[in-house]
CSV table of C-alpha atoms in Angstrom, one decimal:
chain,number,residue,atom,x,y,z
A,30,UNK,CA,37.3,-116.5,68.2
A,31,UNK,CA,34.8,-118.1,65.9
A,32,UNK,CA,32.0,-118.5,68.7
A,33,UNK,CA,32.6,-114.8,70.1
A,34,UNK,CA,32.2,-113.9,65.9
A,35,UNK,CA,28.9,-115.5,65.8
A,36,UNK,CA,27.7,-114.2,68.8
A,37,UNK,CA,28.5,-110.4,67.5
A,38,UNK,CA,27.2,-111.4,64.4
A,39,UNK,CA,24.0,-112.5,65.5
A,40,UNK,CA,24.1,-109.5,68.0
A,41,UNK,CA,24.1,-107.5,64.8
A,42,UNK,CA,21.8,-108.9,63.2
A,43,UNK,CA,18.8,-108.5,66.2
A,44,UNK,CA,20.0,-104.9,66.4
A,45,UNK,CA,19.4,-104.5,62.5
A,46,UNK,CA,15.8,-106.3,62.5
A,47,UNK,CA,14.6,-104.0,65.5
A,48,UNK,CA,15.7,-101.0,63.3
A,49,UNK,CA,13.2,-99.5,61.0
A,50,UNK,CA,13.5,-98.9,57.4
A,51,UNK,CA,14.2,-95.4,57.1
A,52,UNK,CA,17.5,-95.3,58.4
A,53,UNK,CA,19.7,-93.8,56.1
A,54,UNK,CA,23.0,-95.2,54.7
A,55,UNK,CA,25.5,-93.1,56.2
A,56,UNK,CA,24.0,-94.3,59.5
A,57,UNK,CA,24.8,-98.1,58.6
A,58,UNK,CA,28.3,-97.6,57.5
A,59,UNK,CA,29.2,-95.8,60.8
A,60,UNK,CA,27.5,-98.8,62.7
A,61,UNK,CA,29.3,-101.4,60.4
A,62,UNK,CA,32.6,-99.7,61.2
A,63,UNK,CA,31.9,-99.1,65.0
A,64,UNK,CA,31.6,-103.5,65.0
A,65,UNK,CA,34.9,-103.9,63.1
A,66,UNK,CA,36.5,-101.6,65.3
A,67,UNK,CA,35.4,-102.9,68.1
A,68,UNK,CA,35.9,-106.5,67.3
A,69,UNK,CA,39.3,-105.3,66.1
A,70,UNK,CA,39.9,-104.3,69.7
A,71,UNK,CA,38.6,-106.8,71.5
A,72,UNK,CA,40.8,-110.1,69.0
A,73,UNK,CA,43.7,-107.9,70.3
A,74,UNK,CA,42.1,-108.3,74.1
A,75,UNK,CA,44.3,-111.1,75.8
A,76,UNK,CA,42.0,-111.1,78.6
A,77,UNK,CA,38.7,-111.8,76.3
A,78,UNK,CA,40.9,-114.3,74.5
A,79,UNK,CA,41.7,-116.4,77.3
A,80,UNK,CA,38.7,-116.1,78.9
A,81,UNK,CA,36.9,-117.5,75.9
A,82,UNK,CA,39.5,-120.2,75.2
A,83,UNK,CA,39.6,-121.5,78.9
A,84,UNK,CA,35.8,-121.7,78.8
A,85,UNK,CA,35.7,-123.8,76.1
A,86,UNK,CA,38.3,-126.3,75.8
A,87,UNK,CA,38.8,-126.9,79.6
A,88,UNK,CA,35.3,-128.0,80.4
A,89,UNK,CA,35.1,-131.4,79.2
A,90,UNK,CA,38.5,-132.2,80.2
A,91,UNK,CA,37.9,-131.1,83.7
A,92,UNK,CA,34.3,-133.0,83.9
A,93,UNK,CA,35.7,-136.0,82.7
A,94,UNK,CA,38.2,-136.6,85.3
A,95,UNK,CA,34.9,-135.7,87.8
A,96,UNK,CA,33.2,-138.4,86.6
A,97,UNK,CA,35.8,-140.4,86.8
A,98,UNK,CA,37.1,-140.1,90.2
A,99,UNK,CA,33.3,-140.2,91.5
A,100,UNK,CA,33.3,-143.6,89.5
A,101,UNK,CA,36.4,-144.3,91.3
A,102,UNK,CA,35.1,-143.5,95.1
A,103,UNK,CA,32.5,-145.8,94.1
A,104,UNK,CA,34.6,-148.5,93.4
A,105,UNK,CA,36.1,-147.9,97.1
A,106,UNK,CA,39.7,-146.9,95.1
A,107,UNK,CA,39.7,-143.4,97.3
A,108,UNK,CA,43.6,-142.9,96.9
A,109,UNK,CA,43.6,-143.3,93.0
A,110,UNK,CA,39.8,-141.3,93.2
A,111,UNK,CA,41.5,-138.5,95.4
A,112,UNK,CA,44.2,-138.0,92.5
A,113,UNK,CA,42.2,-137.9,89.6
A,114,UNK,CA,39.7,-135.6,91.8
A,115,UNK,CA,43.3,-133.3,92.4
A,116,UNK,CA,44.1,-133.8,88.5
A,117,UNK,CA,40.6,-132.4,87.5
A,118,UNK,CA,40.8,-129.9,89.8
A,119,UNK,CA,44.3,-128.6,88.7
A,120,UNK,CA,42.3,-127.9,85.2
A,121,UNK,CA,39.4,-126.0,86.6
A,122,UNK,CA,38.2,-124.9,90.2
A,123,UNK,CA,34.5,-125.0,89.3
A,124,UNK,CA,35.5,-129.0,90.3
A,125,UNK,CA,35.6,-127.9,93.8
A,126,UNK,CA,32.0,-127.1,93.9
A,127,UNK,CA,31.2,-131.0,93.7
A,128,UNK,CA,32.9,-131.5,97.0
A,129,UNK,CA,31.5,-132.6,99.9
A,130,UNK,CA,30.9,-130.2,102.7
């Protein structure tokens, strides 16, 4: 929620720099409001929530236990590679794409 705040806010921001001058005040307020409405809307989102949750805390998890069963096919340990390549999988499919063929 914080990183999809910052990235709104810093949307904001850009849209106010590229604005000129003369815009009067009534116009700000209704664009102020139109943000807190709409970030109002989308905290209440479940979809938008889990899709920004999943992508960050299920990466590193997920890339570790990559790393480590390609460590372990290395090591010629396939059966205990092959189950931490299952494990990391079962947290994220994007692991599939380092399959071979």
């Amino acid at each position: 929620l914080g990183l999809y705040t910052l990235v709104l806010t810093e949307f904001r921001r850009r849209s106010d720099q590229s604005k000129d001058d003369t815009s009067d005040e009534l116009s700000n307020a209704h664009m102020t409001w139109s943000w807190r409405i709409a970030m109002g809307l989308t905290c209440l989102s479940k979809r938008i929530h889990s899709i920004f949750i999943l992508r960050l805390f299920n990466d590193a998890p997920a890339m570790f236990l990559l790393y480590l069963s390609t460590y372990l096919f290395a090591k010629s340990m396939w059966r205990t590679g092959c189950l931490v390549f299952s494990l990391g999988v079962s947290i994220k499919m994007n692991i599939l794409l380092f399959a071979p063929g």
